PDB file of C-alpha atoms and ligand atoms in Angstrom:
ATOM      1  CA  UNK A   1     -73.783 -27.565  -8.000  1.00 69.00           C
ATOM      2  CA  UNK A   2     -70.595 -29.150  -8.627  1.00 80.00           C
ATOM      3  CA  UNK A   3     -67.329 -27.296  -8.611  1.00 89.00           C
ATOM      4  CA  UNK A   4     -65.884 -26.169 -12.326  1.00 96.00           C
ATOM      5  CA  UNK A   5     -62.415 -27.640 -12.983  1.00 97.00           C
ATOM      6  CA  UNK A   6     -60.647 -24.035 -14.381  1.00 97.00           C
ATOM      7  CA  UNK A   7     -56.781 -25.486 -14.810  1.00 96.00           C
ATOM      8  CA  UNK A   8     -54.620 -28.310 -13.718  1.00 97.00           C
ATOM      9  CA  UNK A   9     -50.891 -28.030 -12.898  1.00 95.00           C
ATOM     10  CA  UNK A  10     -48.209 -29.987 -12.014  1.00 95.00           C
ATOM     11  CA  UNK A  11     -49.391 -29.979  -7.966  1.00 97.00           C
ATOM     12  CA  UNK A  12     -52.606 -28.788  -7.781  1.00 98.00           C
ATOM     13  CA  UNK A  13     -56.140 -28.540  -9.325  1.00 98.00           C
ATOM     14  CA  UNK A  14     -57.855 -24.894  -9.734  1.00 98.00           C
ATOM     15  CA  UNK A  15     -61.397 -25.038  -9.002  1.00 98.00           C
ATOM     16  CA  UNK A  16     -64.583 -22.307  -9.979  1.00 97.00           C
ATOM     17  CA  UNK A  17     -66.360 -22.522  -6.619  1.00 95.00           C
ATOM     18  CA  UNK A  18     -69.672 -23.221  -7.551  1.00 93.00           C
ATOM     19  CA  UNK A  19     -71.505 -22.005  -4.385  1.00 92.00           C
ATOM     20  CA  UNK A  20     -69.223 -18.659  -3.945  1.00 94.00           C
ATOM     21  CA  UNK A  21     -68.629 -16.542  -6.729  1.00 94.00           C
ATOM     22  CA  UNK A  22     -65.182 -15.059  -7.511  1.00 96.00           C
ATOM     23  CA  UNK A  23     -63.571 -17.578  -5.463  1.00 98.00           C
ATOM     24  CA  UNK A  24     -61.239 -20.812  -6.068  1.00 98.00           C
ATOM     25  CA  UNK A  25     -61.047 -24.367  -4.967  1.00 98.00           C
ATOM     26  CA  UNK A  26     -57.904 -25.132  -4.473  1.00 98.00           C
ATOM     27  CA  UNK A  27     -56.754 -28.554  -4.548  1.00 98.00           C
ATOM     28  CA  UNK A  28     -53.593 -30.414  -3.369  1.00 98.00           C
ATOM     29  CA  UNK A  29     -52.363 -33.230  -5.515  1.00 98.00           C
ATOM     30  CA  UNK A  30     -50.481 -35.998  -4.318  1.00 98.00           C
ATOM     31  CA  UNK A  31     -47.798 -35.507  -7.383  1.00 98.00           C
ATOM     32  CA  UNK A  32     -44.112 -34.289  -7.117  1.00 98.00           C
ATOM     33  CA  UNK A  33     -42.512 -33.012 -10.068  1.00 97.00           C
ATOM     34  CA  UNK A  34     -39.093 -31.250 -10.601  1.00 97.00           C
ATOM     35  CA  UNK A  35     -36.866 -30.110 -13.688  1.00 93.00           C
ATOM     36  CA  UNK A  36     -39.669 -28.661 -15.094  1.00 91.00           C
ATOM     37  CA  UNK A  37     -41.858 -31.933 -15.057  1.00 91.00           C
ATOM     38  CA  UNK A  38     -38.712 -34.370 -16.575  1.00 94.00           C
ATOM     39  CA  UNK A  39     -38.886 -36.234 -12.987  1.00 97.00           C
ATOM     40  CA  UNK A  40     -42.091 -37.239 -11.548  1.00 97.00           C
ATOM     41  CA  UNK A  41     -43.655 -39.258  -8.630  1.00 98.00           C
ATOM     42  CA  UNK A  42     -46.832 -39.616  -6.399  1.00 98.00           C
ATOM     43  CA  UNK A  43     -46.817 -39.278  -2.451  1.00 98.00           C
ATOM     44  CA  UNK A  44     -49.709 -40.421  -0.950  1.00 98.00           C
ATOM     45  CA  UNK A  45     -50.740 -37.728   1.595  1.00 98.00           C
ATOM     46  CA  UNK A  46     -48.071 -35.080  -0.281  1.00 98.00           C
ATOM     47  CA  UNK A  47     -51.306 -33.561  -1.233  1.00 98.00           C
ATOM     48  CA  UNK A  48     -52.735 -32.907   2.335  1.00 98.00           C
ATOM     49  CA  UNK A  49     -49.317 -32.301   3.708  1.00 98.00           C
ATOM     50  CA  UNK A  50     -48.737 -29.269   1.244  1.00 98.00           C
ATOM     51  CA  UNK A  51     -52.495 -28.077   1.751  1.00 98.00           C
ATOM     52  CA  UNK A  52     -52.144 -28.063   5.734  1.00 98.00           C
ATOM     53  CA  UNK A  53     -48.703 -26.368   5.861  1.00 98.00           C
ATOM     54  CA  UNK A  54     -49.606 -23.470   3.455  1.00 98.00           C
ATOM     55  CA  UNK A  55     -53.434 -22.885   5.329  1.00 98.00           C
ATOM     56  CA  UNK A  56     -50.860 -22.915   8.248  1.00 98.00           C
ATOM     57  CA  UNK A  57     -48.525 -20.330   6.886  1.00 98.00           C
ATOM     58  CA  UNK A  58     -50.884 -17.801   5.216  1.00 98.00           C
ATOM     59  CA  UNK A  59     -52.826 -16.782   8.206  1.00 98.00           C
ATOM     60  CA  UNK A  60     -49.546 -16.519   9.967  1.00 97.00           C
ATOM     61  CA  UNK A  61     -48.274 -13.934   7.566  1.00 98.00           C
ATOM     62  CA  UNK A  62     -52.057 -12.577   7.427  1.00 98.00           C
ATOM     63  CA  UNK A  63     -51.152 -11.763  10.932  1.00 97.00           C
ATOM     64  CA  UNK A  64     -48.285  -9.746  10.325  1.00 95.00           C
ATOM     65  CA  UNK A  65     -49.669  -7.689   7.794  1.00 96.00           C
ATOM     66  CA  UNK A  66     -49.076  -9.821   4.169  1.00 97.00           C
ATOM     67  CA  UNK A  67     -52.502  -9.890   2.350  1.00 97.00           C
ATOM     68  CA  UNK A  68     -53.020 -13.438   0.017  1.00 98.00           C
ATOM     69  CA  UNK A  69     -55.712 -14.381  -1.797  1.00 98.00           C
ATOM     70  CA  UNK A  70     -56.080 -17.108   1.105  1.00 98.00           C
ATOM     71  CA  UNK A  71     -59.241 -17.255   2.644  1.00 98.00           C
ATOM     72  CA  UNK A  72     -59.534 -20.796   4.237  1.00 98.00           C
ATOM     73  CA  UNK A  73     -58.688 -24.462   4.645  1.00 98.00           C
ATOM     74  CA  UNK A  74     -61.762 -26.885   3.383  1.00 97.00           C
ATOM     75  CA  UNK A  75     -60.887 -30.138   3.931  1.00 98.00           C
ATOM     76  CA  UNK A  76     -57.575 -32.294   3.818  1.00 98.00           C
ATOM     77  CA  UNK A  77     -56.739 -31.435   0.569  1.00 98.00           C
ATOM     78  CA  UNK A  78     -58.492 -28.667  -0.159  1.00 98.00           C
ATOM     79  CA  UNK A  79     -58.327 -24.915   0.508  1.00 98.00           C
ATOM     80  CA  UNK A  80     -60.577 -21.718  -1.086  1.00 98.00           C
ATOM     81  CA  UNK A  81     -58.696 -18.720  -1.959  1.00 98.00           C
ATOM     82  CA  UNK A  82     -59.987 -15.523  -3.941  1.00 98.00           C
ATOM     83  CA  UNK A  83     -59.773 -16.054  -7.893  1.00 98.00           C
ATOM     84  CA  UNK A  84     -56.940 -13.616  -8.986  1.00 98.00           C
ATOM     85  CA  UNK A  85     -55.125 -13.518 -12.540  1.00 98.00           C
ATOM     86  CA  UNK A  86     -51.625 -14.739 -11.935  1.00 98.00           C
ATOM     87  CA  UNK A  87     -48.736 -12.987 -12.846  1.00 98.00           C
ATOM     88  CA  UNK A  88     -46.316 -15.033 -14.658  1.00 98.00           C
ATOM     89  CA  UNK A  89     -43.712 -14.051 -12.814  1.00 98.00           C
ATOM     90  CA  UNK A  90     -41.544 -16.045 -10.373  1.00 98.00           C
ATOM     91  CA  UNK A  91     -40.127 -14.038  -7.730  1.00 99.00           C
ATOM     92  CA  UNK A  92     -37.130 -15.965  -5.711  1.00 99.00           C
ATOM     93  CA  UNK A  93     -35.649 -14.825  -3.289  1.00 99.00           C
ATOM     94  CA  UNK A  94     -32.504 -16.078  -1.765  1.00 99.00           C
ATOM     95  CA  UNK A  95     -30.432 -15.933   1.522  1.00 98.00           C
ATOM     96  CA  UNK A  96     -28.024 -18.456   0.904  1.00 98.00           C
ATOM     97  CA  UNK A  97     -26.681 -19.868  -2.144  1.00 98.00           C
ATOM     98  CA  UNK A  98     -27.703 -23.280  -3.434  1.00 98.00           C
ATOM     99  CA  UNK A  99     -29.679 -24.853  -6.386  1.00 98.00           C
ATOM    100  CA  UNK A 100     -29.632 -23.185  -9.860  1.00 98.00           C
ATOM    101  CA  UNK A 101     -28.372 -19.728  -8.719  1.00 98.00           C
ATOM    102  CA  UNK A 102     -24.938 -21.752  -7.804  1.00 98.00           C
ATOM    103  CA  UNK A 103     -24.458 -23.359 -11.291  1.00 97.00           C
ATOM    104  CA  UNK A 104     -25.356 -20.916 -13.374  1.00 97.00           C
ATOM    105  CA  UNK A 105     -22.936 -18.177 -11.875  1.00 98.00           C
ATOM    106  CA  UNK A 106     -20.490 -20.497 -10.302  1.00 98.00           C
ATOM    107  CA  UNK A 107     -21.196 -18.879  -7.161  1.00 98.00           C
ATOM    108  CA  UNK A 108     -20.133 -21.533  -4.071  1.00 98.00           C
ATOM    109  CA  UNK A 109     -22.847 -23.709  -2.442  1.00 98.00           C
ATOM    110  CA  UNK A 110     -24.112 -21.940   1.291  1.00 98.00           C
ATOM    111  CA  UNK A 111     -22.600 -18.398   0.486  1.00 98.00           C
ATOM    112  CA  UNK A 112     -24.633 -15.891   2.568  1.00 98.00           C
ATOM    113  CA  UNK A 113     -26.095 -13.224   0.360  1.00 98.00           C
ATOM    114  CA  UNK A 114     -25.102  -9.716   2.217  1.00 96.00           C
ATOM    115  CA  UNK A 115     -28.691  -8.750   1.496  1.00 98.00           C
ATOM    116  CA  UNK A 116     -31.286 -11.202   0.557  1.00 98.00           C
ATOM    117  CA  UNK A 117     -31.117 -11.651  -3.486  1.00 98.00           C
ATOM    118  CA  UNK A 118     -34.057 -11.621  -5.096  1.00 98.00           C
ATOM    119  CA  UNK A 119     -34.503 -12.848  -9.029  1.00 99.00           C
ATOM    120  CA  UNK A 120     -37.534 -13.341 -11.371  1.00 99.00           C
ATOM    121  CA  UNK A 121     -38.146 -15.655 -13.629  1.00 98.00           C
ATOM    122  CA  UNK A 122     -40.496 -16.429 -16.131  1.00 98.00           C
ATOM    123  CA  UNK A 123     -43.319 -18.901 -15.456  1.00 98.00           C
ATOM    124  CA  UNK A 124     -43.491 -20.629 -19.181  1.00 97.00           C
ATOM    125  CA  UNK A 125     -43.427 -24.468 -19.157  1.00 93.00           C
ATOM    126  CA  UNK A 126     -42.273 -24.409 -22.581  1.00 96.00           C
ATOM    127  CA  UNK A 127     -39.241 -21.781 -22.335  1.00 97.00           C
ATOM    128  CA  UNK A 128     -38.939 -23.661 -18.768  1.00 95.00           C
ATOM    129  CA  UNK A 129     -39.129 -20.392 -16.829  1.00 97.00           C
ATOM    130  CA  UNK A 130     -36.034 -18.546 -17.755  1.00 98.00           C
ATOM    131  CA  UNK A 131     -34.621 -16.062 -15.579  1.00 98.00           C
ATOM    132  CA  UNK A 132     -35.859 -12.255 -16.515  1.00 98.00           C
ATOM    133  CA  UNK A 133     -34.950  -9.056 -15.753  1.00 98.00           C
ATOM    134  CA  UNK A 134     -37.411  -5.937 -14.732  1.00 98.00           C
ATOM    135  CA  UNK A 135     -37.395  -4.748 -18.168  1.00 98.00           C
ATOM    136  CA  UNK A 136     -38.634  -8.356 -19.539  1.00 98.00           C
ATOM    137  CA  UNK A 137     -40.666  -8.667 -16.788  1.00 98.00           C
ATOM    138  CA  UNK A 138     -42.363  -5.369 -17.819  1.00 98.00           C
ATOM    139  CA  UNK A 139     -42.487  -6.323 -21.378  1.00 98.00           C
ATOM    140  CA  UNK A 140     -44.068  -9.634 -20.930  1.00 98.00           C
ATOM    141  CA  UNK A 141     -46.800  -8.654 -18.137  1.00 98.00           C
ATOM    142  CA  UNK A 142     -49.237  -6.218 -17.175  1.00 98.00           C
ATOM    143  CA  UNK A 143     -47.600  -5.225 -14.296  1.00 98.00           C
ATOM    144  CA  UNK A 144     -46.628  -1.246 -14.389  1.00 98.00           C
ATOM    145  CA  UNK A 145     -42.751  -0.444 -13.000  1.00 98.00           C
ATOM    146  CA  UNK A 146     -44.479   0.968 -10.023  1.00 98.00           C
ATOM    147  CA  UNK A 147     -46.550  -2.898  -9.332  1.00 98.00           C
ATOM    148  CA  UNK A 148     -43.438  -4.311  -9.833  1.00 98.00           C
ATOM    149  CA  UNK A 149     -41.010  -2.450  -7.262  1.00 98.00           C
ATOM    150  CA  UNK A 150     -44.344  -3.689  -5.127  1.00 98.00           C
ATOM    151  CA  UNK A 151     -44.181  -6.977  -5.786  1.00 98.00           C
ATOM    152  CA  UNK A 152     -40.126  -6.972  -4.877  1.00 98.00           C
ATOM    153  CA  UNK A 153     -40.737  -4.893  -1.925  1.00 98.00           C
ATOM    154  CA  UNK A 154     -43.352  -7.106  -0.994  1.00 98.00           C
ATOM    155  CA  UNK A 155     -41.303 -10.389  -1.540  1.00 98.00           C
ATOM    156  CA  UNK A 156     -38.816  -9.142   0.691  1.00 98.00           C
ATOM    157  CA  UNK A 157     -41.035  -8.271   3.666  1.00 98.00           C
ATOM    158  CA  UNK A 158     -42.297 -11.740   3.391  1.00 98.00           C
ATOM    159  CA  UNK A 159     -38.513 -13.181   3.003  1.00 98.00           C
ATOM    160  CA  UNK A 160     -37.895 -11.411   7.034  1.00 98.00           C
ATOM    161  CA  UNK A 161     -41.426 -12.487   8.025  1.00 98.00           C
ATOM    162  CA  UNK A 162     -40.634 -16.147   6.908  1.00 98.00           C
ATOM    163  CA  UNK A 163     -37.057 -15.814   8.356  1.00 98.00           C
ATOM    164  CA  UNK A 164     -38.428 -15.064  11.837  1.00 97.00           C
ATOM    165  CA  UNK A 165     -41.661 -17.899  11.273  1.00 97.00           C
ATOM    166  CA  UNK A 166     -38.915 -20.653  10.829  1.00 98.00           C
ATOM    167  CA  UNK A 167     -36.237 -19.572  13.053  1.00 98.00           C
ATOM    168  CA  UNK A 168     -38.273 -20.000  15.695  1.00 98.00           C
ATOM    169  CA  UNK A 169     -38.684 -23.855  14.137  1.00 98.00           C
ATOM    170  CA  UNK A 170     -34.864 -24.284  14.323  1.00 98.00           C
ATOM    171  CA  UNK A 171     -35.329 -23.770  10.372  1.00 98.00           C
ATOM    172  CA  UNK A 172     -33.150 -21.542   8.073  1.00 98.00           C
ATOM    173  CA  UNK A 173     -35.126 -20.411   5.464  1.00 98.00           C
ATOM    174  CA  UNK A 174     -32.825 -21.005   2.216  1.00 99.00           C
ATOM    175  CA  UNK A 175     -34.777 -19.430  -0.803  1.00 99.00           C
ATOM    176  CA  UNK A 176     -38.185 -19.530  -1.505  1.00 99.00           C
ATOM    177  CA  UNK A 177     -40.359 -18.680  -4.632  1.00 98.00           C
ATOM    178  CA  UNK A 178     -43.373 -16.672  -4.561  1.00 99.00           C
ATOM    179  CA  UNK A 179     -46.115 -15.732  -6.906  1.00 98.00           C
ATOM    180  CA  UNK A 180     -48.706 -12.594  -7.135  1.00 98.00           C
ATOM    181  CA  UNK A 181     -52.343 -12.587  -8.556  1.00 98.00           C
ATOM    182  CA  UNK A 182     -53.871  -9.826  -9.690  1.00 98.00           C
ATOM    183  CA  UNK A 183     -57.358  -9.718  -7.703  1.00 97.00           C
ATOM    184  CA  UNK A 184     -61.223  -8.800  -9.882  1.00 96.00           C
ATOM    185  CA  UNK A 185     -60.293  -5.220  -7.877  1.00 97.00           C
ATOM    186  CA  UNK A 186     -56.623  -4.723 -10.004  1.00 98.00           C
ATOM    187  CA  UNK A 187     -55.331  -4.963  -6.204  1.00 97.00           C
ATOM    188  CA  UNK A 188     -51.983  -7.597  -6.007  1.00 98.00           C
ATOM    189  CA  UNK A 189     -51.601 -10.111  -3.414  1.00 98.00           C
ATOM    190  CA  UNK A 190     -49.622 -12.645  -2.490  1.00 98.00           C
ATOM    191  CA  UNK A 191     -50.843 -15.859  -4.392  1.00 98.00           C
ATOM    192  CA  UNK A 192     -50.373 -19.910  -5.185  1.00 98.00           C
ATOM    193  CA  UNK A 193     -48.987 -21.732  -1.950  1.00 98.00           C
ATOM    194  CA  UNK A 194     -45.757 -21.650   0.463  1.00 98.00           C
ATOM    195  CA  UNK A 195     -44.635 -25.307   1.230  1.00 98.00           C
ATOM    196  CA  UNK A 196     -41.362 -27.591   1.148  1.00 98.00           C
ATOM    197  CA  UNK A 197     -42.148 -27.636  -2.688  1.00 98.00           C
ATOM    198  CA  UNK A 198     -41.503 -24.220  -3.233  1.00 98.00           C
ATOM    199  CA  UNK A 199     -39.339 -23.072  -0.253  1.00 98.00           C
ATOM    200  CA  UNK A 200     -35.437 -24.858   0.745  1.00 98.00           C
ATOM    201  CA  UNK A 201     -35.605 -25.109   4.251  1.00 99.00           C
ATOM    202  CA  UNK A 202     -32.558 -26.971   6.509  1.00 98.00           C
ATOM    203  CA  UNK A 203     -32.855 -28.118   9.945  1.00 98.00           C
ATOM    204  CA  UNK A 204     -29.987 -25.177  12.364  1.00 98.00           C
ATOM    205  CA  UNK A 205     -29.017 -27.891  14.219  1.00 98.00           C
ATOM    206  CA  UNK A 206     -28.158 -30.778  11.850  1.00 98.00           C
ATOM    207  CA  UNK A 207     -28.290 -28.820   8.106  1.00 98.00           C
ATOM    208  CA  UNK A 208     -30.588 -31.794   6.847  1.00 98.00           C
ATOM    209  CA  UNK A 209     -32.896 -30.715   3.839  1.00 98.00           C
ATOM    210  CA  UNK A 210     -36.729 -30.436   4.998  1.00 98.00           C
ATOM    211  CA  UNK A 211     -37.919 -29.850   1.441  1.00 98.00           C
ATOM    212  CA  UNK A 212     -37.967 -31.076  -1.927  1.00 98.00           C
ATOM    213  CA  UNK A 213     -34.799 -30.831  -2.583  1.00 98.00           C
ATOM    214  CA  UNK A 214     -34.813 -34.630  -1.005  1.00 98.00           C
ATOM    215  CA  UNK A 215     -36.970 -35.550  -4.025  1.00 98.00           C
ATOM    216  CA  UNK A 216     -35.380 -33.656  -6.614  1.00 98.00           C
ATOM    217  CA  UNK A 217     -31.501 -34.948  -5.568  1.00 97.00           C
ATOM    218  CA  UNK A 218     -32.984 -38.554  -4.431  1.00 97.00           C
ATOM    219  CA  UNK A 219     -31.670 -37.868  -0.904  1.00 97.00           C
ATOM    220  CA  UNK A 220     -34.414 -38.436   1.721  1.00 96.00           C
ATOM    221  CA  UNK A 221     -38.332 -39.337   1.737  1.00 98.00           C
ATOM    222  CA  UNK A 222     -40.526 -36.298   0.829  1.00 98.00           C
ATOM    223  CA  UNK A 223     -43.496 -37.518   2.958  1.00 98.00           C
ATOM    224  CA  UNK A 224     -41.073 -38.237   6.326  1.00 98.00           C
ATOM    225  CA  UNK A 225     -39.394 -34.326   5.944  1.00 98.00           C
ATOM    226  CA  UNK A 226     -42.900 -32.376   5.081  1.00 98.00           C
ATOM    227  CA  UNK A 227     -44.880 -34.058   8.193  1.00 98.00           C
ATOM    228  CA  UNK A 228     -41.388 -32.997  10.347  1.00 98.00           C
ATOM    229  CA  UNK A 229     -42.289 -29.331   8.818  1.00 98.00           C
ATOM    230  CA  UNK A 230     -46.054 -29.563   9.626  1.00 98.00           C
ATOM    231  CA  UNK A 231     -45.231 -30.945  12.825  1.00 98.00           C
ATOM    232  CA  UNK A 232     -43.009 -27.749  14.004  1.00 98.00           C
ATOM    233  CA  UNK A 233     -45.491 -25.381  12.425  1.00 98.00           C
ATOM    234  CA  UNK A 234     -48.097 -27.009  14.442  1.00 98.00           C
ATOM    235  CA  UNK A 235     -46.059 -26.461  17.531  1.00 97.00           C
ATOM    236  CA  UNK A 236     -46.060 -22.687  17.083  1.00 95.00           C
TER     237      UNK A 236
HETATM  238  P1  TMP B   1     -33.839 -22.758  -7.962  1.00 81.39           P
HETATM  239  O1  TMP B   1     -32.582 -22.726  -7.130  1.00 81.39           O
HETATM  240  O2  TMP B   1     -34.059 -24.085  -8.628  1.00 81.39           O
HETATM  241  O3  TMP B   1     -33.912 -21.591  -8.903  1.00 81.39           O
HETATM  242  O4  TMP B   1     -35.066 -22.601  -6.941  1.00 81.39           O
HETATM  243  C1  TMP B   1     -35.191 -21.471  -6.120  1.00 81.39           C
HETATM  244  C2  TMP B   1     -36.377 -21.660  -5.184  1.00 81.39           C
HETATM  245  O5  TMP B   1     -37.589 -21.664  -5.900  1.00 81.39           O
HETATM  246  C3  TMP B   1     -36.370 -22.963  -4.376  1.00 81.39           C
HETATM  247  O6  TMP B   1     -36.828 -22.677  -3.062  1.00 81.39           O
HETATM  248  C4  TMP B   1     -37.341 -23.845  -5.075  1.00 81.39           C
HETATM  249  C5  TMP B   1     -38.315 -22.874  -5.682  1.00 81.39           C
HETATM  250  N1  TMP B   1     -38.837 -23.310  -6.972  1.00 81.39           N
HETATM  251  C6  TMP B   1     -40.206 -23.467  -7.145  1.00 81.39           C
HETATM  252  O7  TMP B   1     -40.989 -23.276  -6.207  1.00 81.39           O
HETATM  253  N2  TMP B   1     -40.655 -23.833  -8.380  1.00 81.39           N
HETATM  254  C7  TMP B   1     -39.838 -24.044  -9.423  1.00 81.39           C
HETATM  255  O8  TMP B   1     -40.309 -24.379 -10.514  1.00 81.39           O
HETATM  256  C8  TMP B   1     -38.421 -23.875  -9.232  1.00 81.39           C
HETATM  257  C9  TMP B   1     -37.466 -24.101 -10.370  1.00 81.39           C
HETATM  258  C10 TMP B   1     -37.983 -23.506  -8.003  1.00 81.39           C
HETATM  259  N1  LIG B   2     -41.796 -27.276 -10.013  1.00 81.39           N
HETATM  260  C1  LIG B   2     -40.863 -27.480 -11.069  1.00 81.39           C
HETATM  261  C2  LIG B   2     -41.237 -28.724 -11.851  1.00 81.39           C
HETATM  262  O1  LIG B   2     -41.782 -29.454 -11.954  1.00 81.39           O
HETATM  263  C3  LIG B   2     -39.431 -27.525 -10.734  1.00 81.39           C
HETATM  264  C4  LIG B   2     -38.950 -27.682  -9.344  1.00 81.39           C
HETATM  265  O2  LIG B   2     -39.634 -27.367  -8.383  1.00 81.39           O
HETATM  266  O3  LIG B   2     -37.810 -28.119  -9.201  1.00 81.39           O
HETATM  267  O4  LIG B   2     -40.973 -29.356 -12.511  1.00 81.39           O
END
């Protein structure tokens, strides 16, 4: 039986899994997009490179205690995770200042947050995912107050896991955005991927970008910084 196409987004397809019920397909598309889909391009081998460096990273943080709806890497391009509802929430979270967060408080590029700052925003294409705060975010999901001090306590844990993960790859780990699913069980975990596309990550040593950010500013070559990521992940 042949896999049910559920939902295609800007980077990946969402598979039914034909063979294993109440699990995904997901698959890695070759497209970049940023500004909310105004500038696009195709990588060739973007799409592996983003499915091998998240099946890397989940079982790392599986390891040290943060549960995902990750369950394994297929093929290339492919990886099955459990089917969860997502939460249309976008949870940042920041330990230096840089992209948005910089121009729309005027707050000056690379200043250190005292303790890591963590914003949410709303995942709507069409409103192009304003920034929320806990009230809207309670207003416009299912989440209960108590789910959502979770899902920020949560982030966080993974924001020092991910800290020590790429320090040890002569990486500081910039901001990062994260998303939750709600699993058939009501449980929350950790959903979606973590790759350059959704993480700003600069090399210690020289502060070179290893992320999108060379796509979105027109700075670098996507594929050359995400194989030098895989490549130090691989190393660990
Ligand atoms: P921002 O500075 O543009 O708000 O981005 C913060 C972080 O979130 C950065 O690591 C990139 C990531 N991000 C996504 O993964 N998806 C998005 O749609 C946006 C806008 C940012
Ligand atoms: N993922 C978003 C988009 O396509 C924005 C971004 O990552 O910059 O358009």
């Amino acid at each position: 039986m042949k896999n049910t196409l559920l939902y295609e987004g800007k980077a990946k397809k969402v598979y039914q899994s034909a063979d294993r019920p109440g699990q995904l397909v997901l698959s890695y598309k070759n497209a970049a997009t940023a500004f909310n889909g105004e500038k696009k391009a195709t990588f060739s081998g973007k799409g592996r490179l983003n499915n091998e460096i998240s099946s890397l990273i989940f079982p790392m943080l599986a390891k040290r205690g943060v549960e995902s709806h990750f369950i394994e890497r297929l093929n290339e391009t492919e990886q099955l995770v459990h089917q969860t509802t997502i939460i249309p929430v976008e949870v940042v979270v920041r330990n230096l200042a840089t992209g948005s967060i910089t121009k729309r408080l005027g707050i000056p590029e690379k200043t250190a947050f005292a303790s890591p700052l963590l914003e949410l925003f709303y995942k709507n294409d069409e409103l192009g995912d304003p920034l929320i705060n806990d009230a809207h975010t309670l207003l416009l999901t299912d989440l209960t107050a108590e789910e959502l001090e979770e899902i920020k306590h949560k982030a966080l844990e993974i924001n020092q896991q991910l800290q020590h993960l790429f320090s040890a790859m002569n990486i500081t780990l910039v901001d990062f955005k994260l998303e939750f699913g709600r699993m058939a069980d009501g449980k929350l975990v950790l959903a979606d991927e973590i790759s350059p596309d959704t993480c700003r990550l600069w090399d210690k040593t020289t502060q070179e970008k290893l992320d999108k950010d060379v796509f979105r500013q027109g700075t670098g070559d996507l594929i050359t910084v995400y194989e030098e990521i895989l490549r130090r992940l691989e190393a660990q």
